[in-house]
Coordinates of C-alpha atoms in Angstrom, one line a residue:
M91 CA 103.1 121.3 216.5
K92 CA 104.2 117.8 217.3
P93 CA 101.5 115.3 216.4
R94 CA 100.0 113.2 219.1
P95 CA 101.1 109.5 219.1
R96 CA 98.6 106.9 218.1
A97 CA 96.8 104.8 220.8
T98 CA 94.5 101.8 220.8
L99 CA 92.5 100.4 223.6
S100 CA 91.7 96.7 223.2
F101 CA 89.8 94.1 225.3
D102 CA 90.1 90.4 225.1
L103 CA 86.6 88.9 225.8
D104 CA 87.8 85.7 227.3
T105 CA 85.0 84.1 229.3
A106 CA 85.1 83.1 232.9
A107 CA 85.5 79.5 231.8
D108 CA 88.5 80.4 229.7
H109 CA 90.1 82.1 232.7
L110 CA 89.4 79.1 234.9
Q111 CA 91.0 76.8 232.3
G112 CA 94.0 79.1 232.1
Y113 CA 94.5 78.8 235.9
G114 CA 94.4 75.0 235.7
H115 CA 90.8 74.2 236.6
G116 CA 90.1 72.0 233.6
V117 CA 88.1 72.6 230.5
A118 CA 84.6 74.1 231.0
E119 CA 82.1 75.1 228.4
P120 CA 81.3 78.9 228.5
E121 CA 77.8 79.8 229.4
E122 CA 75.6 81.8 227.1
E123 CA 75.1 84.3 229.9
D124 CA 78.7 84.3 230.9
P125 CA 79.4 87.4 233.2
V126 CA 82.0 88.8 230.8
Y127 CA 79.3 89.3 228.2
R128 CA 76.3 89.8 230.4
L129 CA 77.9 92.3 232.9
A130 CA 81.4 93.3 231.9
L131 CA 80.8 94.2 228.2
P132 CA 78.0 96.7 228.9
R133 CA 80.3 98.4 231.5
I134 CA 83.2 98.6 229.1
L135 CA 80.9 100.1 226.4
D136 CA 79.5 102.7 228.8
S137 CA 83.0 103.7 230.0
L138 CA 84.2 104.1 226.4
D139 CA 81.1 106.2 225.5
G140 CA 81.8 108.4 228.6
A141 CA 85.3 109.1 227.4
G142 CA 84.5 109.4 223.8
L143 CA 86.8 106.6 222.8
K144 CA 86.6 103.7 220.3
A145 CA 88.2 100.3 221.1
T146 CA 89.0 96.9 219.5
F147 CA 87.4 93.8 221.0
F148 CA 89.2 90.5 220.5
V149 CA 86.5 87.8 220.5
I150 CA 86.8 84.0 220.6
A151 CA 84.8 82.9 217.6
R152 CA 83.4 79.8 219.4
D153 CA 81.2 82.3 221.3
A154 CA 80.1 84.3 218.2
E155 CA 76.8 82.6 217.5
T156 CA 75.4 82.8 221.1
Q157 CA 76.7 86.4 221.5
A158 CA 75.7 87.7 218.1
E159 CA 73.3 90.3 219.4
R160 CA 75.9 91.7 221.8
L161 CA 78.6 91.7 219.1
Q162 CA 76.3 93.6 216.8
E163 CA 75.7 96.2 219.5
V164 CA 79.5 96.6 219.9
A165 CA 79.8 97.2 216.1
R166 CA 76.8 99.6 216.1
R167 CA 78.5 101.7 218.8
G168 CA 81.5 102.2 216.5
H169 CA 84.0 99.7 217.9
E170 CA 85.9 97.0 216.1
I171 CA 85.4 93.2 216.3
A172 CA 88.6 91.2 215.8
S173 CA 89.5 87.5 216.1
H174 CA 91.0 86.0 219.2
S175 CA 91.0 82.6 217.5
W176 CA 88.3 80.0 217.2
S177 CA 88.8 78.1 220.5
H178 CA 91.4 80.0 222.5
S179 CA 93.5 76.8 222.8
Q180 CA 96.9 77.0 224.4
P181 CA 99.5 76.2 223.2
F182 CA 98.1 77.8 220.0
V183 CA 100.7 77.3 217.2
S184 CA 101.9 73.8 217.9
G185 CA 98.7 71.9 217.0
P186 CA 97.8 70.1 213.8
E187 CA 97.7 72.1 210.5
E188 CA 94.0 71.6 210.0
R189 CA 93.2 73.0 213.4
L190 CA 95.3 76.1 212.7
E191 CA 93.3 76.6 209.5
A192 CA 90.1 76.6 211.5
E193 CA 91.5 78.9 214.2
L194 CA 92.4 81.6 211.6
T195 CA 90.0 81.3 208.7
E196 CA 86.8 79.9 210.3
S197 CA 87.1 82.3 213.2
R198 CA 87.1 85.3 210.9
T199 CA 84.1 84.0 208.9
A200 CA 82.1 83.3 212.0
L201 CA 82.8 86.6 213.6
E202 CA 81.9 88.6 210.5
S203 CA 78.6 86.6 210.2
A204 CA 77.7 87.1 213.8
S205 CA 78.7 90.8 214.2
G206 CA 77.8 92.0 210.7
S207 CA 81.1 93.9 210.6
E208 CA 84.4 93.4 208.8
V209 CA 87.1 91.4 210.7
V210 CA 90.7 92.1 209.7
G211 CA 92.6 91.8 213.0
F212 CA 94.0 88.9 215.1
R213 CA 95.4 88.4 218.5
A214 CA 96.7 84.9 219.4
P215 CA 95.7 83.3 222.7
G216 CA 98.5 83.8 225.3
W217 CA 100.6 85.8 222.7
D218 CA 101.5 82.5 221.2
L219 CA 102.4 83.3 217.6
R220 CA 105.4 82.6 215.4
P221 CA 106.4 84.2 212.0
P222 CA 105.1 81.3 209.8
V223 CA 101.6 82.0 211.2
L224 CA 101.9 85.6 210.2
E225 CA 102.1 84.4 206.6
R226 CA 98.9 82.4 207.2
L227 CA 97.2 85.5 208.6
G228 CA 97.9 87.3 205.4
Q229 CA 96.6 84.5 203.3
A230 CA 93.4 84.4 205.4
G231 CA 92.7 88.0 204.7
Y232 CA 93.8 89.7 207.9
E233 CA 95.4 93.1 207.7
Y234 CA 97.1 93.2 211.1
D235 CA 98.3 91.2 214.1
A236 CA 98.4 92.3 217.8
S237 CA 100.1 89.3 219.3
V238 CA 103.6 90.6 220.1
F239 CA 104.7 90.9 223.7
P240 CA 108.2 92.4 223.4
G241 CA 110.9 92.7 226.1
P242 CA 112.0 90.4 228.9
F243 CA 108.8 89.9 230.8
L244 CA 107.0 87.3 228.8
P245 CA 109.2 84.5 230.0
L246 CA 108.4 85.6 233.6
L247 CA 104.7 85.6 232.7
R248 CA 105.0 82.1 231.4
L249 CA 106.7 80.9 234.6
A250 CA 104.1 82.6 236.7
T251 CA 101.3 81.0 234.7
W252 CA 102.9 77.6 235.0
W253 CA 103.4 78.0 238.8
L254 CA 99.8 79.2 239.4
G255 CA 98.2 76.7 237.0
T256 CA 98.5 72.9 236.4
R257 CA 102.4 72.9 236.2
S258 CA 101.9 71.4 232.7
P259 CA 105.0 71.5 230.5
A260 CA 102.8 72.4 227.5
I261 CA 103.2 76.0 228.3
F262 CA 106.9 75.8 227.4
R263 CA 105.9 74.9 223.9
M264 CA 104.5 78.4 223.4
A265 CA 106.4 81.1 221.6
T266 CA 108.3 83.0 224.2
F267 CA 111.9 84.0 223.4
R268 CA 111.2 85.3 219.9
H269 CA 109.1 88.1 221.6
V270 CA 112.1 89.2 223.8
F271 CA 113.9 90.7 220.8
A272 CA 110.8 91.7 218.8
R273 CA 110.4 95.2 217.4
R274 CA 108.7 97.5 219.9
H275 CA 107.0 100.0 217.5
F276 CA 104.0 99.8 215.3
H277 CA 105.3 98.6 211.9
L278 CA 104.7 97.0 208.6
R279 CA 105.9 93.4 208.0
K280 CA 106.5 92.3 204.4
L281 CA 105.1 88.9 203.7
S282 CA 106.6 86.4 201.2
T283 CA 103.5 86.9 199.0
G284 CA 104.3 90.5 198.6
R285 CA 101.5 91.6 200.8
T286 CA 102.0 93.5 204.0
L287 CA 100.7 92.9 207.5
V288 CA 100.8 95.6 210.2
E289 CA 102.1 94.5 213.6
F290 CA 101.0 96.2 216.8
P291 CA 103.3 95.2 219.7
L292 CA 102.3 95.7 223.3
T293 CA 103.8 99.0 224.5
L294 CA 106.6 99.0 227.1
T295 CA 107.6 101.7 229.6
P296 CA 110.3 103.9 228.1
I297 CA 113.1 103.2 230.6
L298 CA 112.5 99.9 232.5
G299 CA 110.6 98.2 229.7
W300 CA 107.6 97.2 231.8
P301 CA 104.6 96.1 229.7
L302 CA 101.9 98.7 229.7
Y303 CA 98.6 96.9 230.1
R304 CA 95.8 96.8 232.7
T305 CA 97.2 93.8 234.6
M306 CA 100.2 95.9 235.6
E307 CA 98.0 98.0 237.8
S308 CA 98.1 95.2 240.4
Y309 CA 101.9 95.5 240.5
L310 CA 102.7 99.1 239.8
G311 CA 99.6 100.7 241.3
A312 CA 97.0 102.8 239.4
S313 CA 98.8 106.2 239.8
R314 CA 102.3 104.8 238.8
L315 CA 100.8 103.0 235.8
E316 CA 99.1 106.3 234.7
R317 CA 102.4 108.2 235.1
C318 CA 104.2 105.7 232.9
V319 CA 101.6 106.0 230.2
C320 CA 101.8 109.9 230.4
F321 CA 105.6 109.7 230.1
A322 CA 105.2 107.5 227.0
A323 CA 102.9 110.1 225.5
R324 CA 105.4 112.9 226.2
L325 CA 108.1 110.9 224.4
G326 CA 105.7 110.4 221.4
R327 CA 105.5 106.6 221.9
D328 CA 102.5 104.9 220.2
L329 CA 100.4 103.0 222.7
S330 CA 98.8 99.6 222.5
F331 CA 97.0 99.1 225.8
P332 CA 95.1 95.8 226.3
G333 CA 92.7 94.8 229.0
H334 CA 90.3 91.9 229.7
G335 CA 86.6 91.8 230.1
M336 CA 87.3 90.2 233.5
D337 CA 88.8 93.6 234.6
F338 CA 85.2 94.9 234.8
L339 CA 83.8 92.2 237.1
G340 CA 83.8 91.8 240.8
I341 CA 84.1 88.5 242.7
D342 CA 81.7 89.5 245.5
E343 CA 79.7 92.1 243.6
D344 CA 78.9 89.9 240.6
G345 CA 79.1 86.4 242.1
V346 CA 82.0 85.5 239.9
D347 CA 83.6 82.1 240.6
E348 CA 85.7 82.5 243.8
R349 CA 88.6 80.6 242.1
L350 CA 89.1 83.6 239.9
R351 CA 90.1 85.8 242.8
R352 CA 93.7 85.0 241.7
H353 CA 93.2 87.0 238.5
P354 CA 95.2 90.2 238.9
G355 CA 93.2 93.0 240.4
M356 CA 90.2 90.9 241.4
G357 CA 91.0 91.3 245.1
S358 CA 90.2 95.0 244.8
P359 CA 86.7 96.4 245.1
L360 CA 84.9 96.6 241.7
A361 CA 83.9 100.3 242.2
E362 CA 87.5 101.3 242.8
R363 CA 88.7 99.5 239.7
L364 CA 85.9 101.0 237.5
E365 CA 86.8 104.5 238.8
H366 CA 90.5 103.9 237.9
W367 CA 89.5 103.0 234.4
K368 CA 87.4 106.2 234.1
Q369 CA 90.2 108.3 235.4
W370 CA 92.7 106.6 233.1
M371 CA 90.6 107.1 230.0
D372 CA 89.9 110.8 230.8
T373 CA 93.6 111.4 231.4
M374 CA 94.8 109.7 228.2
A375 CA 92.1 110.9 225.8
P376 CA 93.8 114.3 225.1
R377 CA 97.3 112.9 225.1
F378 CA 97.0 110.3 222.3
R379 CA 95.1 110.0 219.0
F380 CA 92.9 107.1 219.8
A381 CA 91.4 104.8 217.1
T382 CA 90.7 101.2 216.6
F383 CA 93.5 98.9 215.4
R384 CA 91.8 98.6 212.0
E385 CA 91.8 102.3 211.5
H386 CA 95.5 102.6 212.5
A387 CA 96.5 99.6 210.4
R388 CA 95.0 101.2 207.3
E389 CA 96.7 104.5 208.0
L390 CA 100.1 102.7 208.4
A391 CA 99.5 100.6 205.2
S392 CA 98.5 103.7 203.2
P393 CA 101.0 104.2 200.3
R394 CA 101.2 108.0 201.0
P395 CA 100.9 108.5 204.8
S396 CA 100.8 112.1 206.0
P397 CA 103.6 113.3 208.3
E398 CA 101.2 112.8 211.3
L399 CA 100.3 109.3 210.2
S400 CA 103.9 108.2 209.6
H401 CA 104.9 109.3 213.1
G402 CA 106.1 106.4 215.2
M403 CA 106.6 103.9 212.4
A404 CA 110.2 103.3 213.3

């Protein structure tokens, strides 16, 4: 029997303030009771429990201390906490060397202290990562990276973000074209130190190469997105499927800042979007072998993977 492909659900817990900054509304300090943590996170956890799935949550370490109790609850329920940097600054890799050290090393330390769980994974803000930083990740003790957005759509995303945001040229200092030709499968990267780092690229549709993540529902529609993922499962493609905490909030229902209505999907009723998530999880659960990134990374890095575990490593 052909083994089921691997799959990982992940959620970036960017606060409402982070999203507002990304859309060009200036720098704002996140609130301790930000709706992403207060409202969206419990909804995500309940949805995962209902589907019997475990996920990886990429957390901005700046929020770790104020959200410690909630992060501990995430870990208690069997999910993984991973680093989404210290500050979520963009551009990410073009800053001073000492800032990069804090973004990588101090974020991991703060998240482990706050959550009480091991932190071994990283996702760069805005997918802004270059190969030299992968070396730094290995030195800082990370076991995997999930910052690769392969294919031709990242340049289009950068242009759209620039158009909808402040029109700042800084966005064009972010890593973009290296992603276009990046490997599209889960794989091991050999570092100069001799250590290995597992890379988990965002999954693309098999034919057209559309990125498979929750934002695409706004463009493809829920049913078409689901069919694309089902097709990937039939072909045996491993799945890395990210979402945002913001996906579980409603502008009108939760009183979220009206300026965030431009976030993909926020114009749809919250109940409809939550039902789509439930249907998607129920449909995908039997088609893939779901686990956290940490679990899949350790399987892939195992010196003697079984035939099922080595499936999809091309």
